[in-house]
Coordinates of C-alpha atoms and ligand atoms in Angstrom, one line a residue:
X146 CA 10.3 100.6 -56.5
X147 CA 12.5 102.1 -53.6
X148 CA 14.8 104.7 -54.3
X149 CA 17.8 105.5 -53.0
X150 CA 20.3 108.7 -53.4
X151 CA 23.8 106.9 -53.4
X152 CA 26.6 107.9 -51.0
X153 CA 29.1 110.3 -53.3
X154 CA 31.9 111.8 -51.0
X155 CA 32.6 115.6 -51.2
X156 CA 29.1 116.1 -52.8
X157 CA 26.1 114.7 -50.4
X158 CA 27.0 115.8 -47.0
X159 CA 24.6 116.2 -44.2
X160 CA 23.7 120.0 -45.7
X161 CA 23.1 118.8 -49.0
X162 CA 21.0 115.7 -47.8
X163 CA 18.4 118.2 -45.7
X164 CA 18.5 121.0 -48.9
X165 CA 17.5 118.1 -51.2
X166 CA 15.3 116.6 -48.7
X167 CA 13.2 120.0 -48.9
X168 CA 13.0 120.5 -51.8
X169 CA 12.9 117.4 -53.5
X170 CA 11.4 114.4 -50.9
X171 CA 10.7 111.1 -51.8
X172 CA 14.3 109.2 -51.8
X173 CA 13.4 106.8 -49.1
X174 CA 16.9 106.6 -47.8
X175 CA 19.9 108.6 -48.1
X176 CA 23.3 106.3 -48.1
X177 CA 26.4 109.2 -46.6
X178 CA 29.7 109.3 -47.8
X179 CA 31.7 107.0 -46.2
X180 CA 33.5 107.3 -42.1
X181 CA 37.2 106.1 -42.0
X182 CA 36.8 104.6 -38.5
X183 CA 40.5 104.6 -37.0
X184 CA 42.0 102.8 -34.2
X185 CA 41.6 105.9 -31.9
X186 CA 38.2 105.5 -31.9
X187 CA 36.7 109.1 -32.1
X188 CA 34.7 110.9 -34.7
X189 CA 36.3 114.0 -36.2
X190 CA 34.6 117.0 -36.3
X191 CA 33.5 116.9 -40.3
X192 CA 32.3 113.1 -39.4
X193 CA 30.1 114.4 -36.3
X194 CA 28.6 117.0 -38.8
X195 CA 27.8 114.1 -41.4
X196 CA 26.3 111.5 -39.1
X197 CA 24.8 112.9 -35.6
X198 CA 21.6 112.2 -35.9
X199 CA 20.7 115.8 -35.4
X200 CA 21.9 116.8 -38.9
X201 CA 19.7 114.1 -40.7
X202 CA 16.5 114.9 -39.2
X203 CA 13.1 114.0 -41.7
X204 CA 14.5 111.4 -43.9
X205 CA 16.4 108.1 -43.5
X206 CA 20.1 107.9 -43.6
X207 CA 22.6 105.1 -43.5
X208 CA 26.4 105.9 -42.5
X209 CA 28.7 104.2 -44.4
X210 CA 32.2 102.5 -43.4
X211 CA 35.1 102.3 -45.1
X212 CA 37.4 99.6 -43.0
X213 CA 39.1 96.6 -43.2
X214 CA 40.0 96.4 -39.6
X215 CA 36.5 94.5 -37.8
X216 CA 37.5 96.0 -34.5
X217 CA 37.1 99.5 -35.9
X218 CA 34.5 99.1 -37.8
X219 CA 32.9 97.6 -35.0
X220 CA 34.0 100.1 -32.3
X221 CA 32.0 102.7 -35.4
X222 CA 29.1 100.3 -35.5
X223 CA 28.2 100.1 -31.8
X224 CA 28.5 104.4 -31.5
X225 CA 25.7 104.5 -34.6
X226 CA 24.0 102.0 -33.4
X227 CA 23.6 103.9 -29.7
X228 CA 22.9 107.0 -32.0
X229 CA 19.9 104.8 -32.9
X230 CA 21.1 104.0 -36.5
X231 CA 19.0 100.7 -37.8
X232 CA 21.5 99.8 -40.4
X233 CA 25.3 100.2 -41.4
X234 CA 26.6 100.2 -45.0
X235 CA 29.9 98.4 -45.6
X236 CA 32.3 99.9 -48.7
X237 CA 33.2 97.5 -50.6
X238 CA 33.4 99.1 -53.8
X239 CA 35.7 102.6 -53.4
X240 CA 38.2 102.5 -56.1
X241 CA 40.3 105.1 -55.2
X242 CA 44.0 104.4 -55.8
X243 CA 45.1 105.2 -52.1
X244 CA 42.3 103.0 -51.1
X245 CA 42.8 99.7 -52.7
X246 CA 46.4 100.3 -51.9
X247 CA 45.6 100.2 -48.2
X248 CA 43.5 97.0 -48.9
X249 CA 39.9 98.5 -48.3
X250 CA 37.2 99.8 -50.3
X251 CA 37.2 98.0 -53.5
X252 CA 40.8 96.6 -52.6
X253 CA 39.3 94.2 -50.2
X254 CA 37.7 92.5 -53.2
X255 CA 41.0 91.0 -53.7
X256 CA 41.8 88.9 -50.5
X257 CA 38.5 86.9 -50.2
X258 CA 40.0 84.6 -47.2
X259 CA 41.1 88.1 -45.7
X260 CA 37.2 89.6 -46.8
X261 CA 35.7 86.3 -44.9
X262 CA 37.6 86.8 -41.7
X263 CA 36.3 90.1 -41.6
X264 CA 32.7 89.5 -42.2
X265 CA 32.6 86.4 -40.2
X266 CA 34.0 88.8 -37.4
X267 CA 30.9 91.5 -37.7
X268 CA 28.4 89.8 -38.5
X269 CA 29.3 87.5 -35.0
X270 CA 29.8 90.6 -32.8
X271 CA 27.5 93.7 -34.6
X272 CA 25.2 94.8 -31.9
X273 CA 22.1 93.4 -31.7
X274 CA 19.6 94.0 -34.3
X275 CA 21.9 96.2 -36.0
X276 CA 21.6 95.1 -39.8
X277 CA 24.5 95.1 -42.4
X278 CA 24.3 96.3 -45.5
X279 CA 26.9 96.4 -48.5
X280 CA 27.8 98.5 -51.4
X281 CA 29.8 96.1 -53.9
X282 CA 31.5 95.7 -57.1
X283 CA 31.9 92.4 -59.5
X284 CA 35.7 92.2 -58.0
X285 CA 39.1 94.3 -58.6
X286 CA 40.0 93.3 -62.1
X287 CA 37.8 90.7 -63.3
X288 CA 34.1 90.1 -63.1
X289 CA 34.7 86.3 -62.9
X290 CA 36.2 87.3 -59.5
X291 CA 32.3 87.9 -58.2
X292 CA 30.8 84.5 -58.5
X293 CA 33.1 83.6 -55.4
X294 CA 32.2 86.7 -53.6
X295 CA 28.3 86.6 -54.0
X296 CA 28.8 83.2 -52.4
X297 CA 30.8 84.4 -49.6
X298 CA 28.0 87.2 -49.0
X299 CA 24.8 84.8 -49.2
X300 CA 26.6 83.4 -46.2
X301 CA 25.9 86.3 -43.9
X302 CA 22.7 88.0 -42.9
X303 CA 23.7 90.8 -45.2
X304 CA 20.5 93.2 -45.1
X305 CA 20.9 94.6 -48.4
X306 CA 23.8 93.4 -51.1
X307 CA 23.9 96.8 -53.2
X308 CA 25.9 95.9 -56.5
X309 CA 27.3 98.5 -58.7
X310 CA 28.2 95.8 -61.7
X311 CA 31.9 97.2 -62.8
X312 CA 34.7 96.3 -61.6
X313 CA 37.5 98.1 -59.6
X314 CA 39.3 98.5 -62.9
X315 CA 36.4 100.2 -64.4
X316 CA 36.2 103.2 -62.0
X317 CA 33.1 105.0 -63.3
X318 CA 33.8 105.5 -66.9
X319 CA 33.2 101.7 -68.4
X320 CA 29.7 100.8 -69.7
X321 CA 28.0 99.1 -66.6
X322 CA 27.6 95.0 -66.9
X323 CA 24.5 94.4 -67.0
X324 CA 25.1 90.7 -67.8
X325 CA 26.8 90.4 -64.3
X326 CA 23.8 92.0 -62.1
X327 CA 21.1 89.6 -64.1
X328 CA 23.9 86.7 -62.8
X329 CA 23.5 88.0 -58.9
X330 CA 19.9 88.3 -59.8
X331 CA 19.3 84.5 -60.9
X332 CA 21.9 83.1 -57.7
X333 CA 21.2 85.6 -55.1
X334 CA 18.4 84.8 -52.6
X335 CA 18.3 88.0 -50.4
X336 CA 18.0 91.9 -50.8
X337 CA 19.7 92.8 -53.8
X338 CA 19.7 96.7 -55.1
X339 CA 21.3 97.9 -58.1
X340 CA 23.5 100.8 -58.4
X341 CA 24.9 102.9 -61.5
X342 CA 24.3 104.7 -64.8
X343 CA 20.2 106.0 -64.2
X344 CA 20.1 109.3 -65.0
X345 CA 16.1 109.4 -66.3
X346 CA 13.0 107.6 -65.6
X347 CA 13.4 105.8 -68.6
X348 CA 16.3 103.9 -66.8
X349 CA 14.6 102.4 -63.9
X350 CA 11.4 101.5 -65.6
X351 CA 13.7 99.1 -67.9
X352 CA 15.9 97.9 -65.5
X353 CA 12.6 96.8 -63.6
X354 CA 11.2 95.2 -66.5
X355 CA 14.5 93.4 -67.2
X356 CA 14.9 92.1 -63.4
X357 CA 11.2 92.4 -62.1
X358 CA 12.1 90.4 -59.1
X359 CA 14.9 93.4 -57.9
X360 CA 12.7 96.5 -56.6
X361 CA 15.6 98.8 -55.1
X362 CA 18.0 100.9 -56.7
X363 CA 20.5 103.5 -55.9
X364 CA 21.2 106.7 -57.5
X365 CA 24.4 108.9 -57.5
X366 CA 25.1 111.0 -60.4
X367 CA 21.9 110.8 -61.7
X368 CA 20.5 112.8 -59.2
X369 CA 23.2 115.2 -58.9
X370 CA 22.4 116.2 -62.6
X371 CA 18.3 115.6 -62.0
X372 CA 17.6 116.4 -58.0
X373 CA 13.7 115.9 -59.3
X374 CA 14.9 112.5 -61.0
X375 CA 13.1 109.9 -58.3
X376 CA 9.8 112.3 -57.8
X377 CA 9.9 112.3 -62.0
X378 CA 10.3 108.3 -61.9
X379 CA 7.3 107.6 -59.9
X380 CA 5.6 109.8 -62.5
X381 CA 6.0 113.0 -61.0
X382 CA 6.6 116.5 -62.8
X383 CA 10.3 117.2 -63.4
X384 CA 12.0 120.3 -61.6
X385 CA 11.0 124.3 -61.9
X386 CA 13.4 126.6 -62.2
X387 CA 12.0 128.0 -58.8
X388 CA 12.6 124.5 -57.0
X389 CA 16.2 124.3 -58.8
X390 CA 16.9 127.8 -57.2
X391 CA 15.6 127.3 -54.2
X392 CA 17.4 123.9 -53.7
X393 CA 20.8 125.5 -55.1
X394 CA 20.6 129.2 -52.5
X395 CA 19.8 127.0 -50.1
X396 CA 22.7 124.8 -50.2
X397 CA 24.9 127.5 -50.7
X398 CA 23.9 129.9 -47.8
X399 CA 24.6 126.7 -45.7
X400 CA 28.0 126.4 -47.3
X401 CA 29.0 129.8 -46.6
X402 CA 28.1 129.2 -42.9
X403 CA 29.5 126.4 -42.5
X404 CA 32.7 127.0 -43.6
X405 CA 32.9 130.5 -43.0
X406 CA 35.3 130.7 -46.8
X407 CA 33.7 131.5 -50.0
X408 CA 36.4 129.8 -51.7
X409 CA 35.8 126.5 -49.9
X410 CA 32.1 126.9 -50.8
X411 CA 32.7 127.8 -54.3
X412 CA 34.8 124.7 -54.7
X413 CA 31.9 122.6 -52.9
X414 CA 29.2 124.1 -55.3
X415 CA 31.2 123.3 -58.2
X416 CA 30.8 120.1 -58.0
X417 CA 27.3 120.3 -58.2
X418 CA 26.8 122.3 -61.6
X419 CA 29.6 120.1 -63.1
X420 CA 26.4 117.9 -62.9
X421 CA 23.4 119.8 -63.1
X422 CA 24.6 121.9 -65.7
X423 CA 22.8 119.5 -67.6
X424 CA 19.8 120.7 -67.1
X425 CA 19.8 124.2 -68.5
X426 CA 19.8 124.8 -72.5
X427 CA 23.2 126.0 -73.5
X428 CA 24.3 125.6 -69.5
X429 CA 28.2 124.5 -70.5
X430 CA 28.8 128.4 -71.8
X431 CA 27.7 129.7 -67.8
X432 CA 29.5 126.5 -66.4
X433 CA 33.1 127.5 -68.3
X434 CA 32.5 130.9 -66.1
X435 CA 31.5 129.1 -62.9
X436 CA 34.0 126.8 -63.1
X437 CA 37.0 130.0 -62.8
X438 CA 34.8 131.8 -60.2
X439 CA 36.8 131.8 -56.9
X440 CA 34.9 133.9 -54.7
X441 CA 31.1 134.8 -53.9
X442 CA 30.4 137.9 -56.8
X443 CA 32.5 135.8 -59.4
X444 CA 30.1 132.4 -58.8
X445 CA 26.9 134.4 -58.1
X446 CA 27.1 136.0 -61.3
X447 CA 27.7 132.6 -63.4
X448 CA 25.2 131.0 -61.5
X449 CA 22.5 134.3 -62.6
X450 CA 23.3 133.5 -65.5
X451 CA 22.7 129.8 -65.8
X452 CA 19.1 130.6 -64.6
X453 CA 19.0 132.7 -66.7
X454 CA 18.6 129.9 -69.6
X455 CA 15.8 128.3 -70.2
X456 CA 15.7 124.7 -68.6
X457 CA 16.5 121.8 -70.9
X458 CA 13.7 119.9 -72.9
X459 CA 14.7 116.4 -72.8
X460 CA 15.6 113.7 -69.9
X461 CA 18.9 115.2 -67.6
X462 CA 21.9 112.9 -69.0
X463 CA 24.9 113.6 -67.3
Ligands
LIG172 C1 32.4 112.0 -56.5 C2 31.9 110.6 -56.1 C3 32.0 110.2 -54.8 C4 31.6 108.9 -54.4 N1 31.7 108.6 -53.0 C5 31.3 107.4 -52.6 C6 31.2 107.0 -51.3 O1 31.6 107.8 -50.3 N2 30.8 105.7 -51.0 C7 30.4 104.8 -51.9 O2 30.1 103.7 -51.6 N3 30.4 105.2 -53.2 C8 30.8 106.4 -53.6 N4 30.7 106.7 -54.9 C9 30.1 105.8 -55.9 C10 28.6 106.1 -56.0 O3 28.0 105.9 -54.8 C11 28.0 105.2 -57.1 O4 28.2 103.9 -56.7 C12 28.5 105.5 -58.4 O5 28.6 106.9 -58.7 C13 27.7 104.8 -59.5 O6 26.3 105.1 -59.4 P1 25.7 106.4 -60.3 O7 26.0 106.1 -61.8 O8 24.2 106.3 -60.0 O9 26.3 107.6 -59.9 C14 31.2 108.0 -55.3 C15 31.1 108.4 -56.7 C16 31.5 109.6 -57.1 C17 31.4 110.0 -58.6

């Protein structure tokens, strides 16, 4: 099986791609938040620091755009491609309100004649031997919107069609459908991945029983909770309390640089243990605490005191 850590914005960054990389290899690639090409055609100063290649040194990593304008994303896609990126991920799945409004991310789901313009346009003038990927749902409101799609997408040379099987309406609450990935699984004849809802090894060994003919799959929130959660499902040993710490100081000395605010890094940690909580015995009382912390002493004491509990027992669910 190949494993891959999904793309979640505000969360897997550049620094935590290399902390986790350290301390926890074995992802074989690393999918970044998205880039918002815009018509002025430069990177911004936060997207340099996610996607030079220089911050993603020892792993794979695929940028990500979010676009629904093919001269941008192209403009984006020959800069990567220079950078000596292999492969571009298109978002077609983001369901954020401001988003869809704006017609991209999971909004371009919607306008399939508008989607086909757009992909007939990049896949005719990508650079050469660039491949395109994309991140997908089942369609804005309605899974019976996807049968259309997936036959829009097995037009193109799509390198990799990853589906996360809810639709826009379903944010990332709703139970995944299953039912709709087994349906892109019997009609789709290229790379297919699927994305959402593992959190333990359990999780992949079925879904690889139930669709033996898929052999990627993409992990977000899983891993947030479990950063061990690939090495543990190709039957390695789950996390120390050592690795978790090391992983965690690591992350947050780079934080505090970076940003030069220990109020911007506390926010950006925070995000982390409303995840990996999880994985410390009785970690929700420490998490309350964290969760008010505002500055470095406040946050480094709640955090001493989450490893201070012993780690959980059973499989991380987040
Ligand atoms: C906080 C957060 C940020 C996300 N950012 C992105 C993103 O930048 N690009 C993207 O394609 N998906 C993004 N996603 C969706 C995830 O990549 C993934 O599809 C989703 O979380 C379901 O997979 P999981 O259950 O394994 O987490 C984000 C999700 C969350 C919760």
């Amino acid at each position: 099986m190949i494993y891959y850590f999904a793309p979640l914005e505000g969360v897997t960054g550049s620094e935590f791609r290399r902390a986790h990389h350290q301390f926890f290899p074995g992802v074989d690639a690393y999918y970044m938040p998205f880039l918002s090409p815009t018509q002025d055609h430069v990177f911004t100063h936060r997207e340099r620091r996610n996607v030079l290649p220089e911050y993603n040194q020892g792993f794979r990593a695929v940028p990500q755009l979010l676009t629904k304008s093919a001269e941008d994303f192209l403009w984006c896609a020959g800069e990567l491609s220079a950078m000596g990126y292999g492969e571009v991920n298109l978002n077609l799945g983001c369901p954020s309100g401001t988003v869809v409004a704006k017609g991209k991310g999971a909004g371009m789901l919607a306008r399939p004649e508008e989607l086909e313009r757009f992909l007939e346009e990049i896949f005719a003038r990508a650079p050469a031997g660039l491949r395109i990927s994309l991140k997908t749902r089942l369609g804005l409101e309605d899974p019976e919107e996807f049968p259309r799609l997936l036959e829009l997408f097995s037009r193109y040379p799509v390198s990799l069609l990853i589906l996360h099987p809810r639709v826009r309406a379903d944010f990332y609450k709703k139970p995944v459908r299953t039912e709709w990935f087994a349906y892109a699984a019997e009609h789709y004849r290229a790379p297919l991945c699927f994305n959402g809802g593992l959190t333990a090894p359990e999780d992949c060994a079925l879904l690889s029983q139930t669709f033996p003919q898929v052999d990627q799959v993409m992990i977000g929130q899983g891993l947030l909770a479990d950063p061990a959660l690939v090495r543990r499902a190709k039957g390695g040993p789950a996390a120390s309390k050592e690795e978790l710490r090391g992983f965690h100081d690591q992350l947050y000395r780079t934080y505090l640089e970076i940003f030069a605010s220990q109020r911007n890094t506390v926010f950006h940690m925070k995000e982390l243990w409303s995840y990996l909580h999880t994985r410390f015995e009785g970690g929700e009382k420490p998490l309350k605490r964290l969760r008010r912390a505002a500055d470095s002493p406040s946050y480094e004491a709640a955090v001493n005191q989450m490893f201070a509990l012993p780690l959980a027992s059973g499989p991380a669910r987040s």
